[in-house]
Amino acid sequence: TPFLASTTEMAQSILSEPSVKDMLHVASLAHTAVVGIGGLSQDATIVKEEKLTLREMTYIRSQHGAGDILGQFYNTNGDLLHLPHHNRLIGTPLSILRKMKHVVGVAGGTEKIDAIYGALKGRFIHTLITDEETALSLLRKDGDC
């Protein structure tokens, strides 16, 4: 789970700490990761945990956001959005995730179809753990069913 600092300056300060640098470096050496895929509903975990406000979530939707992995938002094509809050994140960047040999995404529910679809299109994940209804909806969205 990434940490969201209150300001960009705070994030830069934390990221400059040797122990934080070391921890993120070790994470970047991993071959496998298991990540959750977040949706953009008002009930999204990132909102419930007060990491983002509803206002910020509305802004992300207006930028065509589809979902997030590790607090980093992307659209249904899998393109990473350029959002101000990304500069406050302390965690593994999606660019590192893309280099890993095996990333397992976990998500379910038809409200997360766009989020999961974008994660697959962006090649952020290699394997998906989901429920049958969501899997069938994804196949229909891609025209395979």
PDB file of C-alpha atoms in Angstrom:
ATOM      1  CA  THR A   1       0.000   0.000   0.000  1.00  0.00           C
ATOM      2  CA  PRO A   2       1.495   3.343  -0.960  1.00  0.00           C
ATOM      3  CA  PHE A   3       1.730   6.238   1.443  1.00  0.00           C
ATOM      4  CA  LEU A   4       0.223   9.547   0.330  1.00  0.00           C
ATOM      5  CA  ALA A   5       2.082  12.511   1.805  1.00  0.00           C
ATOM      6  CA  SER A   6       0.218  15.736   2.536  1.00  0.00           C
ATOM      7  CA  THR A   7       2.403  17.752   0.141  1.00  0.00           C
ATOM      8  CA  THR A   8       4.832  17.145  -2.715  1.00  0.00           C
ATOM      9  CA  GLU A   9       7.609  18.634  -0.594  1.00  0.00           C
ATOM     10  CA  MET A  10       6.866  16.188   2.227  1.00  0.00           C
ATOM     11  CA  ALA A  11       6.934  13.282  -0.241  1.00  0.00           C
ATOM     12  CA  GLN A  12      10.294  14.417  -1.644  1.00  0.00           C
ATOM     13  CA  SER A  13      11.692  14.716   1.872  1.00  0.00           C
ATOM     14  CA  ILE A  14      10.521  11.225   2.828  1.00  0.00           C
ATOM     15  CA  LEU A  15      11.803   9.767  -0.458  1.00  0.00           C
ATOM     16  CA  SER A  16      15.244  11.235   0.239  1.00  0.00           C
ATOM     17  CA  GLU A  17      15.537   9.243   3.488  1.00  0.00           C
ATOM     18  CA  PRO A  18      18.088   6.422   3.065  1.00  0.00           C
ATOM     19  CA  SER A  19      15.851   3.803   4.719  1.00  0.00           C
ATOM     20  CA  VAL A  20      12.948   4.664   2.412  1.00  0.00           C
ATOM     21  CA  LYS A  21      15.224   4.594  -0.634  1.00  0.00           C
ATOM     22  CA  ASP A  22      16.517   1.185   0.450  1.00  0.00           C
ATOM     23  CA  MET A  23      13.015  -0.198   0.978  1.00  0.00           C
ATOM     24  CA  LEU A  24      11.813   0.994  -2.445  1.00  0.00           C
ATOM     25  CA  HIS A  25      14.958  -0.386  -4.063  1.00  0.00           C
ATOM     26  CA  VAL A  26      14.357  -3.811  -2.517  1.00  0.00           C
ATOM     27  CA  ALA A  27      10.742  -3.703  -3.743  1.00  0.00           C
ATOM     28  CA  SER A  28      11.983  -2.929  -7.258  1.00  0.00           C
ATOM     29  CA  LEU A  29      14.029  -6.149  -7.231  1.00  0.00           C
ATOM     30  CA  ALA A  30      10.969  -8.349  -6.707  1.00  0.00           C
ATOM     31  CA  HIS A  31      10.007 -10.782  -9.448  1.00  0.00           C
ATOM     32  CA  THR A  32       6.410 -11.187  -8.295  1.00  0.00           C
ATOM     33  CA  ALA A  33       3.802  -8.853  -6.828  1.00  0.00           C
ATOM     34  CA  VAL A  34       0.162  -9.188  -5.853  1.00  0.00           C
ATOM     35  CA  VAL A  35      -1.811  -5.949  -6.187  1.00  0.00           C
ATOM     36  CA  GLY A  36      -5.354  -4.800  -5.742  1.00  0.00           C
ATOM     37  CA  ILE A  37      -7.108  -2.969  -8.555  1.00  0.00           C
ATOM     38  CA  GLY A  38      -9.179  -0.043  -7.360  1.00  0.00           C
ATOM     39  CA  GLY A  39     -12.237   1.406  -9.015  1.00  0.00           C
ATOM     40  CA  LEU A  40     -13.542   4.957  -9.073  1.00  0.00           C
ATOM     41  CA  SER A  41     -16.746   4.639  -7.092  1.00  0.00           C
ATOM     42  CA  GLN A  42     -17.595   6.724  -4.035  1.00  0.00           C
ATOM     43  CA  ASP A  43     -17.090   3.519  -2.054  1.00  0.00           C
ATOM     44  CA  ALA A  44     -13.552   2.984  -3.362  1.00  0.00           C
ATOM     45  CA  THR A  45     -11.061   1.911  -0.701  1.00  0.00           C
ATOM     46  CA  ILE A  46      -8.794   4.857  -1.481  1.00  0.00           C
ATOM     47  CA  VAL A  47     -11.680   7.213  -0.579  1.00  0.00           C
ATOM     48  CA  LYS A  48     -12.847   5.182   2.432  1.00  0.00           C
ATOM     49  CA  GLU A  49      -9.320   5.252   3.844  1.00  0.00           C
ATOM     50  CA  GLU A  50      -9.320   9.031   3.290  1.00  0.00           C
ATOM     51  CA  LYS A  51      -6.280   8.933   1.024  1.00  0.00           C
ATOM     52  CA  LEU A  52      -8.304  10.865  -1.560  1.00  0.00           C
ATOM     53  CA  THR A  53     -11.306  13.126  -1.171  1.00  0.00           C
ATOM     54  CA  LEU A  54     -14.501  12.757  -3.181  1.00  0.00           C
ATOM     55  CA  ARG A  55     -13.537  16.023  -4.896  1.00  0.00           C
ATOM     56  CA  GLU A  56     -10.209  14.541  -5.999  1.00  0.00           C
ATOM     57  CA  MET A  57     -11.983  11.384  -7.165  1.00  0.00           C
ATOM     58  CA  THR A  58     -14.409  13.503  -9.215  1.00  0.00           C
ATOM     59  CA  TYR A  59     -11.430  15.268 -10.808  1.00  0.00           C
ATOM     60  CA  ILE A  60      -9.808  11.917 -11.651  1.00  0.00           C
ATOM     61  CA  ARG A  61     -13.046  10.780 -13.313  1.00  0.00           C
ATOM     62  CA  SER A  62     -13.117  14.035 -15.319  1.00  0.00           C
ATOM     63  CA  GLN A  63      -9.638  13.119 -16.599  1.00  0.00           C
ATOM     64  CA  HIS A  64     -11.048   9.791 -17.873  1.00  0.00           C
ATOM     65  CA  GLY A  65      -9.608   7.766 -15.013  1.00  0.00           C
ATOM     66  CA  ALA A  66     -10.678   4.127 -14.950  1.00  0.00           C
ATOM     67  CA  GLY A  67      -8.901   2.714 -11.919  1.00  0.00           C
ATOM     68  CA  ASP A  68      -5.775   2.584  -9.830  1.00  0.00           C
ATOM     69  CA  ILE A  69      -3.026   0.259  -8.755  1.00  0.00           C
ATOM     70  CA  LEU A  70      -0.899   1.314  -5.806  1.00  0.00           C
ATOM     71  CA  GLY A  71      -2.594   4.735  -5.825  1.00  0.00           C
ATOM     72  CA  GLN A  72      -1.610   5.483  -9.429  1.00  0.00           C
ATOM     73  CA  PHE A  73      -4.508   6.124 -11.779  1.00  0.00           C
ATOM     74  CA  TYR A  74      -4.844   5.176 -15.429  1.00  0.00           C
ATOM     75  CA  ASN A  75      -7.520   5.212 -18.148  1.00  0.00           C
ATOM     76  CA  THR A  76      -9.225   2.269 -19.886  1.00  0.00           C
ATOM     77  CA  ASN A  77      -6.417   2.167 -22.477  1.00  0.00           C
ATOM     78  CA  GLY A  78      -3.930   1.585 -19.671  1.00  0.00           C
ATOM     79  CA  ASP A  79      -2.314   5.007 -20.026  1.00  0.00           C
ATOM     80  CA  LEU A  80      -1.091   6.472 -16.746  1.00  0.00           C
ATOM     81  CA  LEU A  81      -2.808   9.765 -15.930  1.00  0.00           C
ATOM     82  CA  HIS A  82      -0.727  12.784 -14.968  1.00  0.00           C
ATOM     83  CA  LEU A  83      -2.318  13.813 -11.686  1.00  0.00           C
ATOM     84  CA  PRO A  84      -1.057  16.151  -8.959  1.00  0.00           C
ATOM     85  CA  HIS A  85      -1.498  13.542  -6.224  1.00  0.00           C
ATOM     86  CA  HIS A  86       0.917  11.154  -7.972  1.00  0.00           C
ATOM     87  CA  ASN A  87       3.696  13.537  -6.852  1.00  0.00           C
ATOM     88  CA  ARG A  88       2.718  12.877  -3.228  1.00  0.00           C
ATOM     89  CA  LEU A  89       2.865   9.071  -3.453  1.00  0.00           C
ATOM     90  CA  ILE A  90       5.514   7.023  -1.741  1.00  0.00           C
ATOM     91  CA  GLY A  91       5.485   3.499  -3.075  1.00  0.00           C
ATOM     92  CA  THR A  92       6.347   1.313  -6.029  1.00  0.00           C
ATOM     93  CA  PRO A  93       5.757   3.135  -9.330  1.00  0.00           C
ATOM     94  CA  LEU A  94       3.798   1.361 -12.063  1.00  0.00           C
ATOM     95  CA  SER A  95       6.885   1.642 -14.277  1.00  0.00           C
ATOM     96  CA  ILE A  96       8.649  -0.756 -11.865  1.00  0.00           C
ATOM     97  CA  LEU A  97       5.602  -3.035 -11.731  1.00  0.00           C
ATOM     98  CA  ARG A  98       5.680  -3.333 -15.530  1.00  0.00           C
ATOM     99  CA  LYS A  99       9.248  -4.676 -15.346  1.00  0.00           C
ATOM    100  CA  MET A 100       8.381  -7.481 -12.923  1.00  0.00           C
ATOM    101  CA  LYS A 101       8.106 -11.017 -14.274  1.00  0.00           C
ATOM    102  CA  HIS A 102       4.751 -11.755 -12.682  1.00  0.00           C
ATOM    103  CA  VAL A 103       2.151  -9.343 -11.311  1.00  0.00           C
ATOM    104  CA  VAL A 104      -1.132 -10.740 -10.046  1.00  0.00           C
ATOM    105  CA  GLY A 105      -4.084  -8.356  -9.965  1.00  0.00           C
ATOM    106  CA  VAL A 106      -6.979  -9.042  -7.622  1.00  0.00           C
ATOM    107  CA  ALA A 107     -10.361  -7.390  -8.182  1.00  0.00           C
ATOM    108  CA  GLY A 108     -13.971  -8.319  -8.583  1.00  0.00           C
ATOM    109  CA  GLY A 109     -17.360  -6.832  -9.219  1.00  0.00           C
ATOM    110  CA  THR A 110     -18.839  -5.333 -12.332  1.00  0.00           C
ATOM    111  CA  GLU A 111     -18.245  -1.824 -10.957  1.00  0.00           C
ATOM    112  CA  LYS A 112     -14.521  -2.462 -11.511  1.00  0.00           C
ATOM    113  CA  ILE A 113     -14.740  -3.579 -15.158  1.00  0.00           C
ATOM    114  CA  ASP A 114     -13.107  -0.404 -16.529  1.00  0.00           C
ATOM    115  CA  ALA A 115     -10.413  -0.475 -13.836  1.00  0.00           C
ATOM    116  CA  ILE A 116      -9.534  -4.103 -14.550  1.00  0.00           C
ATOM    117  CA  TYR A 117      -9.710  -3.591 -18.317  1.00  0.00           C
ATOM    118  CA  GLY A 118      -7.295  -0.639 -18.095  1.00  0.00           C
ATOM    119  CA  ALA A 119      -4.912  -2.637 -15.894  1.00  0.00           C
ATOM    120  CA  LEU A 120      -4.857  -5.422 -18.485  1.00  0.00           C
ATOM    121  CA  LYS A 121      -4.488  -3.026 -21.448  1.00  0.00           C
ATOM    122  CA  GLY A 122      -1.682  -1.172 -19.665  1.00  0.00           C
ATOM    123  CA  ARG A 123       0.084  -4.485 -19.009  1.00  0.00           C
ATOM    124  CA  PHE A 124       0.346  -3.634 -15.328  1.00  0.00           C
ATOM    125  CA  ILE A 125      -0.758  -7.183 -14.477  1.00  0.00           C
ATOM    126  CA  HIS A 126      -0.103 -10.599 -15.999  1.00  0.00           C
ATOM    127  CA  THR A 127      -2.668 -12.647 -14.092  1.00  0.00           C
ATOM    128  CA  LEU A 128      -6.115 -11.692 -12.842  1.00  0.00           C
ATOM    129  CA  ILE A 129      -7.961 -13.215  -9.923  1.00  0.00           C
ATOM    130  CA  THR A 130     -11.637 -12.312 -10.188  1.00  0.00           C
ATOM    131  CA  ASP A 131     -15.148 -13.744 -10.145  1.00  0.00           C
ATOM    132  CA  GLU A 132     -16.926 -15.379 -13.086  1.00  0.00           C
ATOM    133  CA  GLU A 133     -19.373 -12.527 -13.749  1.00  0.00           C
ATOM    134  CA  THR A 134     -16.556  -9.983 -13.906  1.00  0.00           C
ATOM    135  CA  ALA A 135     -14.475 -12.236 -16.185  1.00  0.00           C
ATOM    136  CA  LEU A 136     -17.387 -12.668 -18.603  1.00  0.00           C
ATOM    137  CA  SER A 137     -18.054  -8.914 -18.578  1.00  0.00           C
ATOM    138  CA  LEU A 138     -14.396  -8.276 -19.452  1.00  0.00           C
ATOM    139  CA  LEU A 139     -14.584 -10.708 -22.364  1.00  0.00           C
ATOM    140  CA  ARG A 140     -17.739  -9.000 -23.637  1.00  0.00           C
ATOM    141  CA  LYS A 141     -16.081  -5.579 -23.309  1.00  0.00           C
ATOM    142  CA  ASP A 142     -13.164  -6.776 -25.416  1.00  0.00           C
ATOM    143  CA  GLY A 143     -15.481  -8.397 -27.961  1.00  0.00           C
ATOM    144  CA  ASP A 144     -14.328 -11.949 -27.252  1.00  0.00           C
ATOM    145  CA  CYS A 145     -17.658 -13.223 -25.970  1.00  0.00           C
TER     146      CYS A 145
END
